PDB file of C-alpha atoms in Angstrom:
ATOM      1  CA  MET A 175      27.700  54.022 -12.453  1.00 42.00           C
ATOM      2  CA  GLU A 176      29.529  52.774 -15.583  1.00 43.00           C
ATOM      3  CA  LEU A 177      26.792  54.223 -17.808  1.00 40.00           C
ATOM      4  CA  SER A 178      27.188  57.611 -16.114  1.00 44.00           C
ATOM      5  CA  ASN A 179      30.967  57.645 -16.682  1.00 45.00           C
ATOM      6  CA  SER A 180      30.522  56.703 -20.338  1.00 43.00           C
ATOM      7  CA  THR A 181      28.026  59.525 -20.875  1.00 44.00           C
ATOM      8  CA  ALA A 182      30.348  62.026 -19.194  1.00 44.00           C
ATOM      9  CA  SER A 183      33.293  60.953 -21.389  1.00 44.00           C
ATOM     10  CA  THR A 184      31.213  61.291 -24.545  1.00 44.00           C
ATOM     11  CA  THR A 185      30.060  64.747 -23.464  1.00 48.00           C
ATOM     12  CA  ALA A 186      33.653  65.793 -22.786  1.00 48.00           C
ATOM     13  CA  LEU A 187      34.789  64.581 -26.212  1.00 46.00           C
ATOM     14  CA  LYS A 188      32.161  66.532 -28.161  1.00 51.00           C
ATOM     15  CA  PRO A 189      34.036  69.883 -28.170  1.00 49.00           C
ATOM     16  CA  LEU A 190      37.220  68.135 -29.314  1.00 49.00           C
ATOM     17  CA  LEU A 191      35.409  66.345 -32.140  1.00 43.00           C
ATOM     18  CA  LEU A 192      33.803  69.585 -33.264  1.00 47.00           C
ATOM     19  CA  LEU A 193      37.201  71.302 -33.275  1.00 47.00           C
ATOM     20  CA  LEU A 194      38.737  68.508 -35.357  1.00 45.00           C
ATOM     21  CA  LEU A 195      35.884  68.709 -37.856  1.00 44.00           C
ATOM     22  CA  LEU A 196      36.306  72.492 -38.096  1.00 44.00           C
ATOM     23  CA  LEU A 197      40.059  72.206 -38.702  1.00 45.00           C
ATOM     24  CA  HIS A 198      39.443  69.572 -41.374  1.00 43.00           C
ATOM     25  CA  TYR A 199      36.965  71.874 -43.108  1.00 41.00           C
ATOM     26  CA  LEU A 200      39.311  74.869 -42.990  1.00 43.00           C
ATOM     27  CA  SER A 201      42.285  72.928 -44.306  1.00 43.00           C
ATOM     28  CA  GLY A 202      40.224  71.494 -47.129  1.00 40.00           C
ATOM     29  CA  SER A 203      38.427  74.561 -48.410  1.00 40.00           C
ATOM     30  CA  ALA A 204      38.968  77.907 -46.718  1.00 47.00           C
ATOM     31  CA  ALA A 205      42.754  77.961 -47.181  1.00 57.00           C
ATOM     32  CA  PHE A 206      44.094  80.012 -44.279  1.00 58.00           C
ATOM     33  CA  TYR A 207      47.705  80.515 -43.215  1.00 59.00           C
ATOM     34  CA  ILE A 208      47.920  80.590 -39.410  1.00 57.00           C
ATOM     35  CA  VAL A 209      50.085  83.471 -38.194  1.00 56.00           C
ATOM     36  CA  SER A 210      49.221  83.105 -34.515  1.00 48.00           C
ATOM     37  CA  ASP A 211      46.435  81.898 -32.261  1.00 40.00           C
ATOM     38  CA  ALA A 212      44.814  85.300 -32.761  1.00 45.00           C
ATOM     39  CA  GLU A 213      44.704  85.561 -36.546  1.00 66.00           C
ATOM     40  CA  LYS A 214      44.662  83.505 -39.705  1.00 85.00           C
ATOM     41  CA  ILE A 215      45.703  85.094 -43.010  1.00 92.00           C
ATOM     42  CA  PRO A 216      43.596  84.160 -46.067  1.00 95.00           C
ATOM     43  CA  GLU A 217      45.514  82.473 -48.860  1.00 95.00           C
ATOM     44  CA  SER A 218      44.826  85.422 -51.157  1.00 95.00           C
ATOM     45  CA  ASP A 219      46.626  87.681 -48.657  1.00 97.00           C
ATOM     46  CA  VAL A 220      49.531  85.244 -48.473  1.00 97.00           C
ATOM     47  CA  ASP A 221      49.935  85.389 -52.241  1.00 97.00           C
ATOM     48  CA  LEU A 222      49.834  89.196 -52.254  1.00 98.00           C
ATOM     49  CA  LEU A 223      52.386  89.394 -49.435  1.00 97.00           C
ATOM     50  CA  GLU A 224      54.761  86.893 -51.013  1.00 98.00           C
ATOM     51  CA  PHE A 225      54.765  88.458 -54.475  1.00 98.00           C
ATOM     52  CA  PRO A 226      56.736  91.579 -53.381  1.00 97.00           C
ATOM     53  CA  LEU A 227      59.575  89.333 -52.212  1.00 98.00           C
ATOM     54  CA  ASN A 228      60.655  89.228 -55.854  1.00 98.00           C
ATOM     55  CA  LEU A 229      61.387  92.960 -55.850  1.00 97.00           C
ATOM     56  CA  GLU A 230      62.633  93.038 -52.252  1.00 98.00           C
ATOM     57  CA  TYR A 231      65.275  90.418 -53.164  1.00 98.00           C
ATOM     58  CA  LEU A 232      66.315  92.515 -56.153  1.00 98.00           C
ATOM     59  CA  GLU A 233      66.581  95.724 -54.150  1.00 98.00           C
ATOM     60  CA  ALA A 234      68.416  94.027 -51.274  1.00 98.00           C
ATOM     61  CA  GLU A 235      71.051  92.596 -53.611  1.00 98.00           C
ATOM     62  CA  PHE A 236      71.408  95.689 -55.794  1.00 98.00           C
ATOM     63  CA  PHE A 237      71.770  98.108 -52.883  1.00 98.00           C
ATOM     64  CA  SER A 238      73.973  95.836 -50.788  1.00 98.00           C
ATOM     65  CA  TRP A 239      76.393  95.000 -53.582  1.00 98.00           C
ATOM     66  CA  GLY A 240      76.362  98.565 -54.890  1.00 98.00           C
ATOM     67  CA  ALA A 241      77.379 100.077 -51.558  1.00 98.00           C
ATOM     68  CA  LEU A 242      79.236  97.278 -49.773  1.00 98.00           C
ATOM     69  CA  GLY A 243      80.491  94.897 -52.450  1.00 98.00           C
ATOM     70  CA  TYR A 244      78.615  91.902 -51.033  1.00 98.00           C
ATOM     71  CA  GLY A 245      75.015  90.754 -50.827  1.00 98.00           C
ATOM     72  CA  LEU A 246      72.713  88.478 -48.908  1.00 98.00           C
ATOM     73  CA  ASP A 247      75.054  85.492 -49.169  1.00 98.00           C
ATOM     74  CA  ARG A 248      77.587  87.367 -47.029  1.00 98.00           C
ATOM     75  CA  PHE A 249      75.360  89.388 -44.698  1.00 98.00           C
ATOM     76  CA  ALA A 250      72.193  87.307 -44.294  1.00 98.00           C
ATOM     77  CA  PRO A 251      72.498  83.938 -46.075  1.00 98.00           C
ATOM     78  CA  SER A 252      69.450  82.441 -44.358  1.00 97.00           C
ATOM     79  CA  LEU A 253      67.231  84.980 -46.115  1.00 98.00           C
ATOM     80  CA  THR A 254      68.105  83.531 -49.529  1.00 98.00           C
ATOM     81  CA  MET A 255      66.527  80.166 -48.627  1.00 98.00           C
ATOM     82  CA  GLY A 256      69.081  78.548 -50.951  1.00 97.00           C
ATOM     83  CA  GLY A 257      68.201  80.584 -54.041  1.00 98.00           C
ATOM     84  CA  PRO A 258      70.880  81.140 -56.713  1.00 98.00           C
ATOM     85  CA  PRO A 259      73.267  84.116 -56.433  1.00 98.00           C
ATOM     86  CA  PRO A 260      72.535  87.117 -58.673  1.00 98.00           C
ATOM     87  CA  ILE A 261      74.251  87.497 -62.050  1.00 98.00           C
ATOM     88  CA  GLY A 262      76.657  90.347 -62.754  1.00 98.00           C
ATOM     89  CA  VAL A 263      76.005  92.516 -59.707  1.00 98.00           C
ATOM     90  CA  LYS A 264      79.015  94.377 -58.301  1.00 98.00           C
ATOM     91  CA  LYS A 265      80.178  97.245 -56.146  1.00 98.00           C
ATOM     92  CA  ALA A 266      79.517 100.689 -57.594  1.00 98.00           C
ATOM     93  CA  LYS A 267      81.931 103.625 -57.673  1.00 98.00           C
ATOM     94  CA  LEU A 268      80.045 105.790 -55.200  1.00 98.00           C
ATOM     95  CA  SER A 269      80.992 108.883 -53.246  1.00 98.00           C
ATOM     96  CA  PRO A 270      81.096 108.414 -49.432  1.00 98.00           C
ATOM     97  CA  PHE A 271      77.788 110.273 -49.052  1.00 98.00           C
ATOM     98  CA  MET A 272      76.014 108.164 -51.673  1.00 98.00           C
ATOM     99  CA  LYS A 273      77.533 104.945 -50.353  1.00 98.00           C
ATOM    100  CA  ASP A 274      76.162 105.724 -46.896  1.00 98.00           C
ATOM    101  CA  ILE A 275      72.631 106.279 -48.217  1.00 98.00           C
ATOM    102  CA  ILE A 276      72.616 103.153 -50.376  1.00 98.00           C
ATOM    103  CA  ALA A 277      74.022 101.037 -47.516  1.00 98.00           C
ATOM    104  CA  GLN A 278      71.114 102.230 -45.363  1.00 98.00           C
ATOM    105  CA  PHE A 279      68.706 101.207 -48.126  1.00 98.00           C
ATOM    106  CA  ALA A 280      70.359  97.777 -48.293  1.00 98.00           C
ATOM    107  CA  PHE A 281      69.878  96.979 -44.629  1.00 98.00           C
ATOM    108  CA  GLN A 282      66.333  98.316 -44.777  1.00 98.00           C
ATOM    109  CA  GLU A 283      65.636  95.817 -47.557  1.00 98.00           C
ATOM    110  CA  PHE A 284      67.062  93.016 -45.419  1.00 98.00           C
ATOM    111  CA  GLY A 285      64.514  94.037 -42.805  1.00 98.00           C
ATOM    112  CA  HIS A 286      61.704  93.977 -45.367  1.00 98.00           C
ATOM    113  CA  LEU A 287      62.605  90.416 -46.324  1.00 98.00           C
ATOM    114  CA  ARG A 288      62.584  89.399 -42.662  1.00 98.00           C
ATOM    115  CA  ALA A 289      59.253  91.139 -42.017  1.00 98.00           C
ATOM    116  CA  ILE A 290      57.501  89.411 -44.920  1.00 98.00           C
ATOM    117  CA  LYS A 291      58.942  85.992 -44.104  1.00 97.00           C
ATOM    118  CA  LYS A 292      57.996  86.406 -40.464  1.00 96.00           C
ATOM    119  CA  THR A 293      54.396  86.726 -41.628  1.00 96.00           C
ATOM    120  CA  VAL A 294      54.171  84.252 -44.550  1.00 96.00           C
ATOM    121  CA  PRO A 295      56.305  81.259 -45.652  1.00 96.00           C
ATOM    122  CA  GLY A 296      58.056  83.031 -48.548  1.00 97.00           C
ATOM    123  CA  PHE A 297      60.178  81.431 -51.260  1.00 98.00           C
ATOM    124  CA  PRO A 298      63.890  81.215 -52.192  1.00 98.00           C
ATOM    125  CA  ARG A 299      65.640  84.105 -53.918  1.00 98.00           C
ATOM    126  CA  PRO A 300      64.884  83.862 -57.655  1.00 98.00           C
ATOM    127  CA  LEU A 301      67.651  84.121 -60.222  1.00 98.00           C
ATOM    128  CA  LEU A 302      68.362  87.821 -60.739  1.00 98.00           C
ATOM    129  CA  ASN A 303      70.276  89.420 -63.601  1.00 98.00           C
ATOM    130  CA  LEU A 304      71.744  92.635 -62.197  1.00 98.00           C
ATOM    131  CA  SER A 305      74.566  92.889 -64.697  1.00 98.00           C
ATOM    132  CA  ALA A 306      75.502  96.182 -66.332  1.00 98.00           C
ATOM    133  CA  SER A 307      74.195  94.791 -69.624  1.00 98.00           C
ATOM    134  CA  SER A 308      70.775  94.170 -68.086  1.00 98.00           C
ATOM    135  CA  PHE A 309      70.456  97.825 -67.081  1.00 98.00           C
ATOM    136  CA  ALA A 310      71.953  98.910 -70.416  1.00 98.00           C
ATOM    137  CA  THR A 311      69.167  97.049 -72.209  1.00 98.00           C
ATOM    138  CA  VAL A 312      66.572  98.952 -70.193  1.00 98.00           C
ATOM    139  CA  MET A 313      68.172 102.272 -71.102  1.00 98.00           C
ATOM    140  CA  ASN A 314      68.452 101.296 -74.773  1.00 98.00           C
ATOM    141  CA  ASN A 315      64.760 100.418 -74.810  1.00 98.00           C
ATOM    142  CA  ALA A 316      63.905 103.651 -73.015  1.00 98.00           C
ATOM    143  CA  PHE A 317      65.675 105.758 -75.652  1.00 98.00           C
ATOM    144  CA  GLY A 318      64.705 103.548 -78.565  1.00 97.00           C
ATOM    145  CA  LYS A 319      68.311 103.079 -79.640  1.00 97.00           C
ATOM    146  CA  PRO A 320      71.605 101.709 -78.291  1.00 97.00           C
ATOM    147  CA  LEU A 321      73.456 104.168 -76.096  1.00 98.00           C
ATOM    148  CA  VAL A 322      77.161 104.460 -76.912  1.00 97.00           C
ATOM    149  CA  PRO A 323      79.001 103.461 -74.826  1.00 98.00           C
ATOM    150  CA  PRO A 324      76.544 101.080 -73.136  1.00 98.00           C
ATOM    151  CA  PHE A 325      75.061 102.473 -69.933  1.00 98.00           C
ATOM    152  CA  ASP A 326      76.938 101.282 -66.831  1.00 98.00           C
ATOM    153  CA  PRO A 327      74.898 101.503 -63.604  1.00 98.00           C
ATOM    154  CA  TYR A 328      77.993 100.957 -61.455  1.00 98.00           C
ATOM    155  CA  ALA A 329      80.147 103.723 -62.971  1.00 98.00           C
ATOM    156  CA  ASN A 330      79.325 106.677 -60.697  1.00 98.00           C
ATOM    157  CA  ASP A 331      76.747 108.326 -58.425  1.00 98.00           C
ATOM    158  CA  ILE A 332      74.443 109.609 -61.170  1.00 98.00           C
ATOM    159  CA  ASN A 333      74.394 106.348 -63.112  1.00 98.00           C
ATOM    160  CA  TYR A 334      73.707 104.389 -59.948  1.00 98.00           C
ATOM    161  CA  LEU A 335      70.867 106.720 -58.950  1.00 98.00           C
ATOM    162  CA  LEU A 336      69.334 106.371 -62.409  1.00 98.00           C
ATOM    163  CA  ALA A 337      69.607 102.580 -62.136  1.00 98.00           C
ATOM    164  CA  SER A 338      67.986 102.826 -58.690  1.00 97.00           C
ATOM    165  CA  TYR A 339      65.169 104.815 -60.324  1.00 97.00           C
ATOM    166  CA  VAL A 340      64.478 101.881 -62.657  1.00 94.00           C
ATOM    167  CA  VAL A 341      63.018  99.294 -60.247  1.00 88.00           C
ATOM    168  CA  PRO A 342      62.230 100.306 -56.609  1.00 85.00           C
ATOM    169  CA  TYR A 343      59.404 102.667 -57.582  1.00 90.00           C
ATOM    170  CA  VAL A 344      57.707  99.774 -59.358  1.00 93.00           C
ATOM    171  CA  GLY A 345      57.562  97.891 -56.062  1.00 92.00           C
ATOM    172  CA  LEU A 346      56.076 100.937 -54.356  1.00 94.00           C
ATOM    173  CA  THR A 347      53.181 101.056 -56.813  1.00 96.00           C
ATOM    174  CA  GLY A 348      52.683  97.334 -56.213  1.00 96.00           C
ATOM    175  CA  TYR A 349      52.148  97.885 -52.498  1.00 96.00           C
ATOM    176  CA  VAL A 350      49.646 100.648 -53.256  1.00 97.00           C
ATOM    177  CA  GLY A 351      47.803  98.283 -55.597  1.00 96.00           C
ATOM    178  CA  ALA A 352      47.812  95.368 -53.140  1.00 97.00           C
ATOM    179  CA  ASN A 353      46.537  97.284 -50.123  1.00 95.00           C
ATOM    180  CA  PRO A 354      42.802  97.470 -50.987  1.00 95.00           C
ATOM    181  CA  LYS A 355      42.773  93.766 -51.877  1.00 97.00           C
ATOM    182  CA  LEU A 356      44.049  92.615 -48.480  1.00 97.00           C
ATOM    183  CA  GLN A 357      41.602  91.167 -45.965  1.00 96.00           C
ATOM    184  CA  SER A 358      43.531  90.571 -42.737  1.00 96.00           C
ATOM    185  CA  SER A 359      44.676  93.317 -40.381  1.00 95.00           C
ATOM    186  CA  THR A 360      48.119  91.687 -40.121  1.00 95.00           C
ATOM    187  CA  ALA A 361      48.624  91.913 -43.879  1.00 97.00           C
ATOM    188  CA  LYS A 362      47.360  95.502 -44.013  1.00 97.00           C
ATOM    189  CA  ARG A 363      49.673  96.616 -41.205  1.00 97.00           C
ATOM    190  CA  LEU A 364      52.666  94.976 -42.871  1.00 97.00           C
ATOM    191  CA  VAL A 365      52.001  96.482 -46.309  1.00 97.00           C
ATOM    192  CA  ALA A 366      51.398  99.922 -44.814  1.00 97.00           C
ATOM    193  CA  GLY A 367      54.732  99.714 -42.990  1.00 97.00           C
ATOM    194  CA  LEU A 368      56.618  98.476 -46.039  1.00 97.00           C
ATOM    195  CA  LEU A 369      55.008 101.131 -48.240  1.00 97.00           C
ATOM    196  CA  GLY A 370      56.062 103.861 -45.824  1.00 96.00           C
ATOM    197  CA  VAL A 371      59.758 103.011 -46.050  1.00 97.00           C
ATOM    198  CA  GLU A 372      59.710 102.185 -49.773  1.00 96.00           C
ATOM    199  CA  SER A 373      58.079 105.554 -50.425  1.00 96.00           C
ATOM    200  CA  GLY A 374      60.783 107.218 -48.371  1.00 96.00           C
ATOM    201  CA  GLN A 375      63.503 105.515 -50.398  1.00 97.00           C
ATOM    202  CA  ASP A 376      61.855 106.594 -53.631  1.00 97.00           C
ATOM    203  CA  ALA A 377      61.593 110.166 -52.343  1.00 97.00           C
ATOM    204  CA  VAL A 378      65.307 110.229 -51.511  1.00 98.00           C
ATOM    205  CA  ILE A 379      66.256 108.846 -54.928  1.00 98.00           C
ATOM    206  CA  ARG A 380      64.027 111.299 -56.759  1.00 98.00           C
ATOM    207  CA  ALA A 381      65.205 114.251 -54.657  1.00 98.00           C
ATOM    208  CA  LEU A 382      68.866 113.438 -55.303  1.00 98.00           C
ATOM    209  CA  LEU A 383      68.149 113.143 -59.020  1.00 98.00           C
ATOM    210  CA  TYR A 384      65.986 116.282 -59.035  1.00 98.00           C
ATOM    211  CA  GLU A 385      68.920 118.241 -57.629  1.00 97.00           C
ATOM    212  CA  ARG A 386      70.828 117.136 -60.734  1.00 97.00           C
ATOM    213  CA  ALA A 387      67.858 117.292 -63.144  1.00 98.00           C
ATOM    214  CA  MET A 388      69.540 119.551 -65.699  1.00 97.00           C
ATOM    215  CA  VAL A 389      72.961 117.879 -65.458  1.00 97.00           C
ATOM    216  CA  LYS A 390      74.093 115.977 -68.547  1.00 97.00           C
ATOM    217  CA  VAL A 391      74.686 112.267 -67.976  1.00 98.00           C
ATOM    218  CA  ILE A 392      78.239 111.837 -69.237  1.00 96.00           C
ATOM    219  CA  PRO A 393      79.057 110.850 -71.963  1.00 97.00           C
ATOM    220  CA  TYR A 394      75.523 111.099 -73.347  1.00 97.00           C
ATOM    221  CA  ASP A 395      73.781 114.160 -74.680  1.00 94.00           C
ATOM    222  CA  PHE A 396      70.818 113.696 -72.336  1.00 98.00           C
ATOM    223  CA  THR A 397      70.066 115.252 -68.971  1.00 98.00           C
ATOM    224  CA  VAL A 398      69.108 113.402 -65.801  1.00 98.00           C
ATOM    225  CA  ALA A 399      65.520 114.647 -66.245  1.00 98.00           C
ATOM    226  CA  GLU A 400      65.399 113.246 -69.778  1.00 98.00           C
ATOM    227  CA  PHE A 401      66.590 109.867 -68.507  1.00 98.00           C
ATOM    228  CA  THR A 402      63.859 109.738 -65.870  1.00 98.00           C
ATOM    229  CA  ASP A 403      61.223 110.788 -68.388  1.00 97.00           C
ATOM    230  CA  ARG A 404      62.267 108.071 -70.842  1.00 98.00           C
ATOM    231  CA  ILE A 405      62.381 105.403 -68.111  1.00 98.00           C
ATOM    232  CA  SER A 406      58.928 106.356 -66.844  1.00 97.00           C
ATOM    233  CA  TYR A 407      57.525 106.341 -70.372  1.00 97.00           C
ATOM    234  CA  LEU A 408      58.975 102.857 -70.930  1.00 98.00           C
ATOM    235  CA  ARG A 409      57.450 101.540 -67.709  1.00 97.00           C
ATOM    236  CA  ASN A 410      54.039 102.929 -68.667  1.00 97.00           C
ATOM    237  CA  LYS A 411      54.369 101.298 -72.075  1.00 97.00           C
ATOM    238  CA  LEU A 412      55.445  97.900 -70.731  1.00 97.00           C
ATOM    239  CA  GLY A 413      52.937  97.887 -67.871  1.00 97.00           C
ATOM    240  CA  LYS A 414      49.993  98.536 -70.208  1.00 96.00           C
ATOM    241  CA  GLY A 415      48.033 100.071 -67.358  1.00 95.00           C
ATOM    242  CA  GLY A 416      47.879 103.661 -68.494  1.00 95.00           C
ATOM    243  CA  LEU A 417      49.725 106.590 -66.927  1.00 95.00           C
ATOM    244  CA  LYS A 418      51.187 105.354 -63.653  1.00 95.00           C
ATOM    245  CA  ASP A 419      54.669 106.784 -63.891  1.00 95.00           C
ATOM    246  CA  GLU A 420      56.135 110.271 -64.285  1.00 96.00           C
ATOM    247  CA  GLY A 421      59.635 111.708 -64.631  1.00 96.00           C
ATOM    248  CA  LEU A 422      61.164 114.559 -62.653  1.00 97.00           C
ATOM    249  CA  ILE A 423      59.989 117.332 -64.978  1.00 96.00           C
ATOM    250  CA  VAL A 424      56.464 117.275 -66.432  1.00 95.00           C
ATOM    251  CA  LYS A 425      54.078 119.559 -68.260  1.00 93.00           C
ATOM    252  CA  PRO A 426      52.455 121.973 -65.778  1.00 94.00           C
ATOM    253  CA  ALA A 427      49.087 120.294 -66.342  1.00 92.00           C
ATOM    254  CA  GLN A 428      50.570 117.044 -64.975  1.00 91.00           C
ATOM    255  CA  GLY A 429      52.213 118.660 -61.966  1.00 94.00           C
ATOM    256  CA  ALA A 430      50.674 119.070 -58.515  1.00 96.00           C
ATOM    257  CA  GLU A 431      47.334 120.894 -58.817  1.00 95.00           C
ATOM    258  CA  GLY A 432      48.119 121.294 -62.531  1.00 94.00           C
ATOM    259  CA  ARG A 433      50.295 124.301 -61.714  1.00 94.00           C
ATOM    260  CA  ILE A 434      53.954 123.280 -61.624  1.00 96.00           C
ATOM    261  CA  ARG A 435      56.547 121.456 -63.736  1.00 96.00           C
ATOM    262  CA  GLY A 436      58.738 120.186 -60.918  1.00 96.00           C
ATOM    263  CA  ASN A 437      57.752 116.626 -60.045  1.00 96.00           C
ATOM    264  CA  VAL A 438      60.006 115.496 -57.231  1.00 96.00           C
ATOM    265  CA  LEU A 439      57.258 113.079 -56.138  1.00 96.00           C
ATOM    266  CA  ALA A 440      55.079 111.248 -58.656  1.00 95.00           C
ATOM    267  CA  GLY A 441      51.308 111.158 -58.178  1.00 94.00           C
ATOM    268  CA  ASP A 442      47.967 111.408 -59.934  1.00 94.00           C
ATOM    269  CA  LYS A 443      45.898 114.588 -60.348  1.00 93.00           C
ATOM    270  CA  PHE A 444      45.219 114.542 -56.604  1.00 95.00           C
ATOM    271  CA  SER A 445      48.905 113.845 -55.789  1.00 95.00           C
ATOM    272  CA  VAL A 446      47.910 110.354 -54.663  1.00 96.00           C
ATOM    273  CA  ALA A 447      50.365 107.537 -55.362  1.00 96.00           C
ATOM    274  CA  PHE A 448      49.784 105.438 -58.470  1.00 96.00           C
ATOM    275  CA  ASP A 449      48.986 101.724 -58.130  1.00 97.00           C
ATOM    276  CA  ARG A 450      49.968  98.680 -60.143  1.00 97.00           C
ATOM    277  CA  THR A 451      48.809  95.069 -60.290  1.00 97.00           C
ATOM    278  CA  PRO A 452      51.246  92.128 -60.047  1.00 97.00           C
ATOM    279  CA  GLU A 453      50.717  91.524 -63.757  1.00 98.00           C
ATOM    280  CA  GLU A 454      51.706  95.083 -64.646  1.00 98.00           C
ATOM    281  CA  ILE A 455      54.814  94.736 -62.494  1.00 97.00           C
ATOM    282  CA  LEU A 456      55.832  91.477 -64.145  1.00 98.00           C
ATOM    283  CA  ARG A 457      55.474  93.031 -67.605  1.00 98.00           C
ATOM    284  CA  ILE A 458      57.866  95.787 -66.534  1.00 97.00           C
ATOM    285  CA  VAL A 459      60.557  93.842 -64.664  1.00 98.00           C
ATOM    286  CA  TYR A 460      60.604  91.126 -67.349  1.00 98.00           C
ATOM    287  CA  GLY A 461      61.092  93.876 -69.930  1.00 97.00           C
ATOM    288  CA  SER A 462      58.831  91.935 -72.283  1.00 97.00           C
ATOM    289  CA  GLY A 463      55.512  93.680 -71.741  1.00 97.00           C
ATOM    290  CA  LYS A 464      54.049  90.248 -70.949  1.00 98.00           C
ATOM    291  CA  GLU A 465      53.485  88.725 -67.522  1.00 98.00           C
ATOM    292  CA  ASN A 466      54.088  85.245 -68.922  1.00 97.00           C
ATOM    293  CA  LYS A 467      57.340  85.978 -70.750  1.00 98.00           C
ATOM    294  CA  PRO A 468      60.339  86.085 -68.352  1.00 98.00           C
ATOM    295  CA  GLY A 469      63.482  88.018 -69.078  1.00 97.00           C
ATOM    296  CA  GLY A 470      65.113  91.252 -68.042  1.00 97.00           C
ATOM    297  CA  PHE A 471      65.998  91.151 -64.363  1.00 98.00           C
ATOM    298  CA  TYR A 472      64.339  87.717 -63.964  1.00 98.00           C
ATOM    299  CA  PRO A 473      65.792  85.329 -66.575  1.00 98.00           C
ATOM    300  CA  LYS A 474      63.808  82.355 -65.253  1.00 97.00           C
ATOM    301  CA  GLY A 475      60.820  84.310 -64.043  1.00 98.00           C
ATOM    302  CA  ALA A 476      59.650  85.560 -60.674  1.00 98.00           C
ATOM    303  CA  ASP A 477      58.418  83.255 -57.903  1.00 98.00           C
ATOM    304  CA  GLY A 478      55.338  82.940 -55.716  1.00 97.00           C
ATOM    305  CA  ASN A 479      51.873  81.682 -56.627  1.00 97.00           C
ATOM    306  CA  ILE A 480      50.889  84.778 -58.601  1.00 97.00           C
ATOM    307  CA  ALA A 481      53.976  84.862 -60.811  1.00 98.00           C
ATOM    308  CA  ARG A 482      54.084  81.073 -61.232  1.00 97.00           C
ATOM    309  CA  SER A 483      50.439  80.959 -62.265  1.00 97.00           C
ATOM    310  CA  HIS A 484      51.273  82.977 -65.374  1.00 96.00           C
ATOM    311  CA  LEU A 485      54.278  80.802 -66.176  1.00 94.00           C
ATOM    312  CA  ASP A 486      52.177  77.670 -65.628  1.00 78.00           C
ATOM    313  CA  ASP A 487      49.635  78.966 -68.147  1.00 66.00           C
ATOM    314  CA  VAL A 488      52.393  79.071 -70.786  1.00 58.00           C
ATOM    315  CA  VAL A 489      53.616  75.565 -69.922  1.00 48.00           C
ATOM    316  CA  ASN A 490      50.094  74.135 -70.017  1.00 47.00           C
ATOM    317  CA  TYR A 491      49.414  75.849 -73.353  1.00 38.00           C
ATOM    318  CA  ASP A 492      52.620  74.449 -74.834  1.00 44.00           C
ATOM    319  CA  LEU A 493      51.764  70.933 -73.613  1.00 40.00           C
ATOM    320  CA  LEU A 494      48.315  71.114 -75.150  1.00 39.00           C
ATOM    321  CA  ASN A 495      49.758  72.171 -78.495  1.00 43.00           C
ATOM    322  CA  THR A 496      52.536  69.581 -78.810  1.00 44.00           C
TER     323      THR A 496
END
């Protein structure tokens, strides 16, 4: 009788032992992040989902402060995860109509942060430089000379729209680039949803600017269309990934079906959205043209495994050569 009980206990334990061995194997080599009992996200998907947090933080702060005069620390402090407050950001002088649109964008970005962090662990808000001088540097680089007076993104509707043109579109191309690399259905659904709203925001920004395409940006002797063209050219140059950016007015050959100059939405020869890699994005938002050289909007660099891997390469190189 005792032998029979012992055999039954051993038989009952076998499934549990097999499960423990499987979990040990997965934790040691396969590197999955468990979202629920139904799905596990591969580590590569986690990295690709976390990387966009860098731009979502930037957009959330820029839009929220621009429209409402406060950012995440006032409206959703838990989303910052203790990260440092942004440098130089402030409320913009916006018309009621523009303020309403930008406020909507702000709260949408809060939702994007929540959606990503609901799916993957995330990381604290990185240090962001959203000062007027940071945007002025971008514009100076775009035109190849200092603008006089320095460009102020917070001065009025047009300036703020042009500043909004600078970064959000870059994040959009990042989602397009990440999508084919994702493996899990959870990650694909999330990126598709984020891309849909980010594309909508970009369309609104471009449409509002397109309406003013031939308007001179006071006090400069350049039109809105010229600003967008210069900014897009700079992003192509910094990204080093070829033509992945277009202004509001293009040569007819570059327009939809090669037949029109108006370019309210940017796209390739098939009017399909351009894509960018994380490295291309880092080169642009750092303003350095190098994914391992922080600066621009990210004085201490972006966060997440992908961005940190490039910074770690620099640190390791420096250690080896000291």
